[in-house]
CSV table of C-alpha atoms in Angstrom, one decimal:
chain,number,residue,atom,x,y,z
A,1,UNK,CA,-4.5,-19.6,18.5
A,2,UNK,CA,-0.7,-20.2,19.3
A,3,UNK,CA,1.7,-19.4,16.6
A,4,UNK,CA,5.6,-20.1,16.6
A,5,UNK,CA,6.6,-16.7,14.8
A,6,UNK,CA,4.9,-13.2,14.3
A,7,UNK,CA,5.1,-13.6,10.6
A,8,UNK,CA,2.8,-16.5,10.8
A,9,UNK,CA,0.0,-13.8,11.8
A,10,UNK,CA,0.7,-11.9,8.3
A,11,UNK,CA,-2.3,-12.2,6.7
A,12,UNK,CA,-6.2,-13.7,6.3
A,13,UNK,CA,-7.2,-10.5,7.7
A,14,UNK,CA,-10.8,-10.3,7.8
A,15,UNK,CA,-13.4,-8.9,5.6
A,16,UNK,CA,-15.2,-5.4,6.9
A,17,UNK,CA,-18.8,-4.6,6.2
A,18,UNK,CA,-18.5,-0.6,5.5
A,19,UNK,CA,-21.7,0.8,6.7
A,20,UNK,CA,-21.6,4.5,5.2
A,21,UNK,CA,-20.2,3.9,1.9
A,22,UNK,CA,-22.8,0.7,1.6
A,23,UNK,CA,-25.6,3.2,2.3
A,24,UNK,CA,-24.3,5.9,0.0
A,25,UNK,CA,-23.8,3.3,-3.0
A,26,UNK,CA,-26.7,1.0,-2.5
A,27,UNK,CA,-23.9,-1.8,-2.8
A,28,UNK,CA,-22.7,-4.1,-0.4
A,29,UNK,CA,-18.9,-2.9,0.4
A,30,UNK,CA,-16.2,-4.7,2.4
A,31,UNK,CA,-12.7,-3.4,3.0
A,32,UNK,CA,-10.2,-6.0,4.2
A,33,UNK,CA,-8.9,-4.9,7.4
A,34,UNK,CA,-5.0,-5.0,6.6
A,35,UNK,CA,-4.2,-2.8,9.5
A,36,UNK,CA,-4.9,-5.9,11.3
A,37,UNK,CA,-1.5,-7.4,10.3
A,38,UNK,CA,1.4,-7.6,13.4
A,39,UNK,CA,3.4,-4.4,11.9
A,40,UNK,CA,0.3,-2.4,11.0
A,41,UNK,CA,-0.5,-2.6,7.0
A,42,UNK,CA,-1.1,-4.2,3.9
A,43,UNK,CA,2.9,-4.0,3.6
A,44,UNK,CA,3.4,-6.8,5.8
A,45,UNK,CA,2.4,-8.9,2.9
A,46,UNK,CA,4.5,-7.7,0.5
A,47,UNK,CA,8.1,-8.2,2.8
A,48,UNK,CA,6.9,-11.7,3.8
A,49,UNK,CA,6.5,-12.6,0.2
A,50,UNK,CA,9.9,-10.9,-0.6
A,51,UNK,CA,11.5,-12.3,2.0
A,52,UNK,CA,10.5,-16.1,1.8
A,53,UNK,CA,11.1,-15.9,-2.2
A,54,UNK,CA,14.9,-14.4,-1.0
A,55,UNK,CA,15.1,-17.1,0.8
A,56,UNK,CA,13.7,-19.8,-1.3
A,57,UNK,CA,16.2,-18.6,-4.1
A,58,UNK,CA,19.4,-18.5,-1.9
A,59,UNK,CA,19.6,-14.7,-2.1
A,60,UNK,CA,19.5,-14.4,1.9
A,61,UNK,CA,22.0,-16.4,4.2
A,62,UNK,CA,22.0,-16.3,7.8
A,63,UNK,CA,22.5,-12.5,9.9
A,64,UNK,CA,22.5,-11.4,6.0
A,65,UNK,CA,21.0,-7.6,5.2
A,66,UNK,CA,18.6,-6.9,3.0
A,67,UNK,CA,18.2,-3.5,1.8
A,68,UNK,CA,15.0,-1.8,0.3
A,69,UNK,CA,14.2,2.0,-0.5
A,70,UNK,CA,10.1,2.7,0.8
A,71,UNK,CA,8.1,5.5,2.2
A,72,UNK,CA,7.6,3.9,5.4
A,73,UNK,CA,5.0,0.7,6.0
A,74,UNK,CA,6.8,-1.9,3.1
A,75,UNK,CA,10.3,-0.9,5.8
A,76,UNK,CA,8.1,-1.3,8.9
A,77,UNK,CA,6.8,-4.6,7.7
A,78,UNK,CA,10.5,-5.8,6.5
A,79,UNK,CA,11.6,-4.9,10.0
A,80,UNK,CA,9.2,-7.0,11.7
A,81,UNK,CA,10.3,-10.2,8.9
A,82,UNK,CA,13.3,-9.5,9.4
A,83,UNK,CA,13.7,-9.5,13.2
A,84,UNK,CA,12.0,-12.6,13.5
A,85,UNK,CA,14.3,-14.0,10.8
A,86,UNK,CA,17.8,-12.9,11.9
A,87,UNK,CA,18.4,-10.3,9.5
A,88,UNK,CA,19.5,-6.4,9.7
A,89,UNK,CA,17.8,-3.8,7.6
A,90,UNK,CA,18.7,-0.7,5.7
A,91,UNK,CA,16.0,1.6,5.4
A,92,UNK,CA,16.3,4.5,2.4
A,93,UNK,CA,13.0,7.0,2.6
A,94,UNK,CA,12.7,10.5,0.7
A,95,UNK,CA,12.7,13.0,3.9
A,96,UNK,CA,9.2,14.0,3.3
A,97,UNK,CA,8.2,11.0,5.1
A,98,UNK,CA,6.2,11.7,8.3
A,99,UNK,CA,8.3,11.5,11.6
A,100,UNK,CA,6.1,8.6,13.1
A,101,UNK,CA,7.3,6.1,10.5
A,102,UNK,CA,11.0,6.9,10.8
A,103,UNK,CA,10.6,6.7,14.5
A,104,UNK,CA,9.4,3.6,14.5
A,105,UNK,CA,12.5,1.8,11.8
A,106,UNK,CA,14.4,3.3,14.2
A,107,UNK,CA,12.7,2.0,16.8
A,108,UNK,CA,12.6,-1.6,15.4
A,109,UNK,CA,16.2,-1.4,14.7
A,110,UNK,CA,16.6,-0.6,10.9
A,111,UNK,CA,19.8,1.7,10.3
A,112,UNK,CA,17.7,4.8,8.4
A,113,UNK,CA,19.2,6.9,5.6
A,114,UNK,CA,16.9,10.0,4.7
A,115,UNK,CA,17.1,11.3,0.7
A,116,UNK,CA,15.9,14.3,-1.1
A,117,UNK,CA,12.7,13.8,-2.7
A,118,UNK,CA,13.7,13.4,-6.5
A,119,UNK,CA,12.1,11.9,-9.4
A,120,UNK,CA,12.5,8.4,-10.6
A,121,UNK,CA,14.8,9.6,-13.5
A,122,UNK,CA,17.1,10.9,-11.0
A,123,UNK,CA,19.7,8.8,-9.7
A,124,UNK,CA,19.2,10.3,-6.3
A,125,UNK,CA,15.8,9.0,-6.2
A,126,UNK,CA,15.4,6.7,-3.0
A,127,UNK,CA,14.3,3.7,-4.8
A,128,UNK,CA,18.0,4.1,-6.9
A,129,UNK,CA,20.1,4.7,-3.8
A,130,UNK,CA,18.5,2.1,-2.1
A,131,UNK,CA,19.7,-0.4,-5.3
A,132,UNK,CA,23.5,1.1,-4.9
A,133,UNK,CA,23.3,1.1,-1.2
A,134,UNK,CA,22.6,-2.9,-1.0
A,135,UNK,CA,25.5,-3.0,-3.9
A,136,UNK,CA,27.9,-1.1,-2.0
A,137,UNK,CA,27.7,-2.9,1.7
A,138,UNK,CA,28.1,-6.2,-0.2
A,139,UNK,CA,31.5,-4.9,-1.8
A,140,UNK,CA,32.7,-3.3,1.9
A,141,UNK,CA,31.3,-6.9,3.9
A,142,UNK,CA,31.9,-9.3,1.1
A,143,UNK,CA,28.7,-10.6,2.3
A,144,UNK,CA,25.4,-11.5,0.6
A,145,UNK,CA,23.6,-8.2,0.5
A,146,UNK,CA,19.7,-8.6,-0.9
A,147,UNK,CA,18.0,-5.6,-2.0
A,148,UNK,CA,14.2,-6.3,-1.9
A,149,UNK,CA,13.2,-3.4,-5.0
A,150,UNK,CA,9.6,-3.9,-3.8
A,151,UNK,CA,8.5,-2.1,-7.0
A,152,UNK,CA,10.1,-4.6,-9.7
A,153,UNK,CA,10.0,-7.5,-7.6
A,154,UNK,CA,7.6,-9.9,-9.1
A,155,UNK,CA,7.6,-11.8,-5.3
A,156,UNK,CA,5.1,-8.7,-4.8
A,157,UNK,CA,2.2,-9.2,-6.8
A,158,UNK,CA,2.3,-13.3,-6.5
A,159,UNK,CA,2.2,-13.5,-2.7
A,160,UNK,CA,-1.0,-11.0,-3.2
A,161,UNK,CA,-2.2,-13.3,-5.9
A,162,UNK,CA,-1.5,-16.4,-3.5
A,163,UNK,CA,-3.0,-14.7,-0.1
A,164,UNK,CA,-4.9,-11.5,-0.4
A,165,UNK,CA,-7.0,-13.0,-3.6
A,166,UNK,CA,-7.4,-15.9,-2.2
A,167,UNK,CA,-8.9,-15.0,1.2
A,168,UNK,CA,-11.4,-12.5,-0.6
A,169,UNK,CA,-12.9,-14.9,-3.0
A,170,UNK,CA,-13.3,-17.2,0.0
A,171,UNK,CA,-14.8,-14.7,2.4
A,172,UNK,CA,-16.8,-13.5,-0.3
A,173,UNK,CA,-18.1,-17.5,-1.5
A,174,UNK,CA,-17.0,-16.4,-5.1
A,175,UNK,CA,-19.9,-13.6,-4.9
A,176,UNK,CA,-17.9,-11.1,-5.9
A,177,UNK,CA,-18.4,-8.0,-8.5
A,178,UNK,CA,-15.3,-6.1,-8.1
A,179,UNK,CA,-12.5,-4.7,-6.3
A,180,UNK,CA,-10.3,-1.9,-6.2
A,181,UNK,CA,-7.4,-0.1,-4.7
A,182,UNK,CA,-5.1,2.3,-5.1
A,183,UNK,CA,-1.2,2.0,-6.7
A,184,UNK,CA,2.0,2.0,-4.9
A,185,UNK,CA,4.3,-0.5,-6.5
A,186,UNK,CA,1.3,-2.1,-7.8
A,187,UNK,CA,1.8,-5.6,-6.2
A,188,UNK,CA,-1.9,-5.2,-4.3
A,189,UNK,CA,-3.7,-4.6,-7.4
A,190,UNK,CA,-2.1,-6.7,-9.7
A,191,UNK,CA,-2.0,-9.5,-7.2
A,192,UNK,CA,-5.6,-9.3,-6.6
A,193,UNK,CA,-6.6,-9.0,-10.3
A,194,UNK,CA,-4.8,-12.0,-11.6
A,195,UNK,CA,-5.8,-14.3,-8.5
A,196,UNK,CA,-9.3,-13.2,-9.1
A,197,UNK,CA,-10.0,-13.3,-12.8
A,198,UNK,CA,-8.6,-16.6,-12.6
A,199,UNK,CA,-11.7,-17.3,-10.7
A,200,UNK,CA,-14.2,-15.5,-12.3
A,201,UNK,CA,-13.2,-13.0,-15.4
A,202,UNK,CA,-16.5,-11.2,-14.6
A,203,UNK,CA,-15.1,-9.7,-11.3
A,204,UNK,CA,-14.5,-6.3,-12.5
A,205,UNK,CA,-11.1,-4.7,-11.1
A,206,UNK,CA,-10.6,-0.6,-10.8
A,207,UNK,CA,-8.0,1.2,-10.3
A,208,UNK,CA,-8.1,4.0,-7.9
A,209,UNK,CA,-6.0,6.5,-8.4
A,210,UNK,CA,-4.8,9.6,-6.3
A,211,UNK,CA,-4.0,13.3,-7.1
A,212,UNK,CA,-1.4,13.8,-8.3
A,213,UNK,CA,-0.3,10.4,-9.8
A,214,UNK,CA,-0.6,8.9,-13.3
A,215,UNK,CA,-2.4,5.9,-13.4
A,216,UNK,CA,-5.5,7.3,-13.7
A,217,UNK,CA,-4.8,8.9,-17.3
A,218,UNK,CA,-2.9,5.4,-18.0
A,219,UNK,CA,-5.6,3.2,-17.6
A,220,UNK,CA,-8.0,5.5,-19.0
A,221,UNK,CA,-6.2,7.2,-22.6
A,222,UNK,CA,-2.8,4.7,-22.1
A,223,UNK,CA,-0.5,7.7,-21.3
A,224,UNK,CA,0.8,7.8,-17.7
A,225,UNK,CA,0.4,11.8,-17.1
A,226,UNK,CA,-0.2,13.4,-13.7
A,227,UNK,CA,-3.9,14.0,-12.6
A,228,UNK,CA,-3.9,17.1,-10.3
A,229,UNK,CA,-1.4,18.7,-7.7
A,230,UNK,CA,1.1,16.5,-5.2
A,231,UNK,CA,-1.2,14.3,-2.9
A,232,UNK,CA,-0.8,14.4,1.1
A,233,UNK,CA,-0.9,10.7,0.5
A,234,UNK,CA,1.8,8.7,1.1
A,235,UNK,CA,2.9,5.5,-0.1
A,236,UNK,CA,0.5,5.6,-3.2
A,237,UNK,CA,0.6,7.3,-6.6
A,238,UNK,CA,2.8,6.3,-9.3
A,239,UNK,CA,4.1,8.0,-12.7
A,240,UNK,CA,5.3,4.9,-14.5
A,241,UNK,CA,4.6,1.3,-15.3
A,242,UNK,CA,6.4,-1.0,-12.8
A,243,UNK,CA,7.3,-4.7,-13.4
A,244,UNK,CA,4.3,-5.7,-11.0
A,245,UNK,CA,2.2,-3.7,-13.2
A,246,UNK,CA,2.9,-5.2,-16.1
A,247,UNK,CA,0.9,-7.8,-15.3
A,248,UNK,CA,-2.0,-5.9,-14.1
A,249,UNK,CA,-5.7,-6.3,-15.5
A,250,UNK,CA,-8.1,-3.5,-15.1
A,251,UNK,CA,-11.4,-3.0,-16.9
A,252,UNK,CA,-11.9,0.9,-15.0
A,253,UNK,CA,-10.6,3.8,-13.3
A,254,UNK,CA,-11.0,5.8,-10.8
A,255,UNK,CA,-9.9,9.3,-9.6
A,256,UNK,CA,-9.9,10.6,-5.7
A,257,UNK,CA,-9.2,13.8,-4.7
A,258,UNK,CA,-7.3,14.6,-1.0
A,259,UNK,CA,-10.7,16.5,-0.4
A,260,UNK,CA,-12.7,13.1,-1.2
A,261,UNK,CA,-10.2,11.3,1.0
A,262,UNK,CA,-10.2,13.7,3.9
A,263,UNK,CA,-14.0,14.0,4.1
A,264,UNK,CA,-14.6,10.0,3.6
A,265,UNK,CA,-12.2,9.6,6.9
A,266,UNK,CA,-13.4,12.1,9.3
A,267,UNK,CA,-16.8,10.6,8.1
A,268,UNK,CA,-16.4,6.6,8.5
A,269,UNK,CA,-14.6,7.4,11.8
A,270,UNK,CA,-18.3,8.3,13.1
A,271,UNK,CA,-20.5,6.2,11.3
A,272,UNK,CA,-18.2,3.5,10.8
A,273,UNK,CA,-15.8,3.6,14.1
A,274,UNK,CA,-12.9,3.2,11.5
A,275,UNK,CA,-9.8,4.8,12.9
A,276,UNK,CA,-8.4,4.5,8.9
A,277,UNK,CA,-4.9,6.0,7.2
A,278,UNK,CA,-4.7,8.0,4.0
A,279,UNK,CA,-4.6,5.5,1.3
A,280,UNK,CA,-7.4,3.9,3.0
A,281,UNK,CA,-9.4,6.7,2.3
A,282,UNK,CA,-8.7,6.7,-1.4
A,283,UNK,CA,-9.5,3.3,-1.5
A,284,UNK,CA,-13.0,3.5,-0.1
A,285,UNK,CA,-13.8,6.3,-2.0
A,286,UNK,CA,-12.7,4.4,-5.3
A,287,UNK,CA,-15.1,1.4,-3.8
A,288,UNK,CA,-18.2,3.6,-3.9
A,289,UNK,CA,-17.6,5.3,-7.5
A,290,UNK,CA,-17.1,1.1,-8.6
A,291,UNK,CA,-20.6,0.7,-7.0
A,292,UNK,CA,-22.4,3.3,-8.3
A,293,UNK,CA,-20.8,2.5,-11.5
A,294,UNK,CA,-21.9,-0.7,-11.8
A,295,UNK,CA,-25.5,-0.5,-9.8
A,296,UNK,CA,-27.2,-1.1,-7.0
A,297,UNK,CA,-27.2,-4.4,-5.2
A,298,UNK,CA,-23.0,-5.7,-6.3
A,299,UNK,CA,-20.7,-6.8,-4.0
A,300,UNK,CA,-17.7,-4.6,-3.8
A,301,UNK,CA,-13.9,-5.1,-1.8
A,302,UNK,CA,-10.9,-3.0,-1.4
A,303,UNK,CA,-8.6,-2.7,1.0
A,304,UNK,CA,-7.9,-0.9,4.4
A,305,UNK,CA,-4.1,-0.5,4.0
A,306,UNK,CA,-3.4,0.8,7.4
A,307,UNK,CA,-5.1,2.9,10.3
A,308,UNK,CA,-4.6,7.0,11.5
A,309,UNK,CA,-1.9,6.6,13.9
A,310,UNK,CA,1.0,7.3,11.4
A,311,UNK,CA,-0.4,10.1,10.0
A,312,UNK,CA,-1.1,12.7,12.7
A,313,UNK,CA,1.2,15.0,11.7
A,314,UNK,CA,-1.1,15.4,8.4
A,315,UNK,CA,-4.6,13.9,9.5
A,316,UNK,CA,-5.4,16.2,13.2
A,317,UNK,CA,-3.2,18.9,11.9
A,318,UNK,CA,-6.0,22.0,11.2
A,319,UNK,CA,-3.1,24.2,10.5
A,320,UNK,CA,-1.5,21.7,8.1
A,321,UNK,CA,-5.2,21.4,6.4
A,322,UNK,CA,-6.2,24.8,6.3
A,323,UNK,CA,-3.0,25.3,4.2
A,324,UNK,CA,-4.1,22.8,1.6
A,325,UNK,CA,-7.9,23.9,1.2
A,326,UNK,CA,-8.5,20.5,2.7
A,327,UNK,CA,-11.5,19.7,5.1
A,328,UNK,CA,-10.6,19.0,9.1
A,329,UNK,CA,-12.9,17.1,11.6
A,330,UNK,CA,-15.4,19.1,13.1
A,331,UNK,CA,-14.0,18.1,16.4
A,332,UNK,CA,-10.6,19.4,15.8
């Protein structure tokens, strides 16, 4: 293969037989191997689609910034688009983030501005600064500033709807009976649902949610109330309905604990050679409770949103574990 640009390697990832969780379940389930992107996650997807509808709609000219507010992998991705488009980056992220993802904006050349952690009704939450931010350097350049808002931007959930839905159904030659992932902004899951009950309105589509966030109570009793302490998750969870939600379509719902996560990892790294981050274990974990849900013999997807290497701090720390009640590998 010979590509003219890295972003032309964003995407049709391929599809990943999961051993252990197919045993478990009695199902057949597949986890789409979006660490494979060039920048390392499923986020790749989302800044390419941002980015190319920016551009599409004259919001973007030439050595332009754009602007977003992110947890770490939608930045990472951005940085990669936007290097191999010409444009400079402004990063906001709460300083909880891990240290390996701010290294490596830095690294990549996005200027980084580190926030409190505060809710979304605070105007010093990061996704609110980030807004002002991309409003303030376009008053002091006079230039065309874009801020991406990868939570409300509906460029989100249609690139997933034209791309990641599109490539499952195909690998899958329509025989699939559901999928599932976790929430971050929401543009995954609601991309995937729409582009797949388009196909086929029997596909059933889960929701898996993480501790601590509220979309499992939404989609189950219609109020968005938190399920369980703060996760050690990152990039997943939310506590309200986002514009790329609005859209979603989900028949279930599932809950993972950090203790499912953390024990589903350390275990599909041995039976599985999977060397997976933390939402990915959510997500697998949400695949197998779909399975059993539905019976033995069903064809289930999700997605592999990014691998370990991001997460030491939290993953091979037994100190960090111990303090959470949360399992370590047995080889730490």
């Amino acid at each position: 293969m010979i590509t003219n640009n890295v972003t032309e390697l964003i995407g049709n990832t391929p599809l990943i037989k999961l051993k252990y969780p197919s045993e478990i379940s009695g199902c057949e389930i597949y986890g789409k191997a979006e660490f494979m992107n060039p920048a390392g996650s499923v986020k790749d997807r989302t800044a390419l689609g941002i980015i190319e509808d920016a551009e599409e709609k004259k919001l973007l000219e030439p050595g332009g910034t754009v602007v977003e507010g992110t947890f770490g992998n939608t930045g990472i991705g951005l940085a990669l688009v936007c290097n191999a488009k010409n444009y400079n980056l402004e990063i906001v992220m709460p300083n909880i983030t891990v240290q390996s993802k701010r290294d490596i904006l830095k690294n990549m050349g996005a200027k980084l501005h580190l926030v409190d952690t505060k809710p979304y009704s605070d105007p010093g939450n990061y996704q609110k600064v980030s807004k002002q931010l991309a409003k303030d350097i376009e008053k002091q350049t006079g230039k065309k500033t874009f801020w991406a808002g990868q939570f409300e931007n509906l460029a989100n959930y249609k690139f997933h709807e034209k791309t990641t839905s599109a490539e499952i159904f195909k690998q899958t030659d329509g025989k699939i009976d559901g999928f599932t992932c976790a929430i971050g902004t929401g543009g995954t899951l609601t991309g995937v649902s729409v582009g797949l009950k388009s196909k086929n309105k029997a596909i059933i589509i889960a929701c898996t949610d993480s501790q601590g966030s509220s979309m499992f109570n939404y989609f189950t009793n219609g109020k968005p109330e938190k399920k369980g302490e703060e996760s050690i998750t990152e990039g997943i969870g939310q506590a309200r309905v986002t514009k790329n939600l609005e859209n979603c379509n989900v028949d279930q719902s599932f809950f993972v604990s950090d203790q499912e996560c953390m024990e589903m990892l350390f275990k599909i790294m041995k039976t599985d050679g999977l060397f997976l981050g933390l939402s990915s274990g959510v997500n697998i974990c949400g695949a197998v409770k779909l399975a059993k849900s539905m019976g033995t013999g069903k064809k289930i997807v999700t997605i592999l949103c990014d691998d370990a290497n991001k997460y030491y701090d939290k993953m091979f720390n037994k100190e960090y574990l111990l303090s959470r009640n949360l399992p370590y590998a047995d080889w730490m």
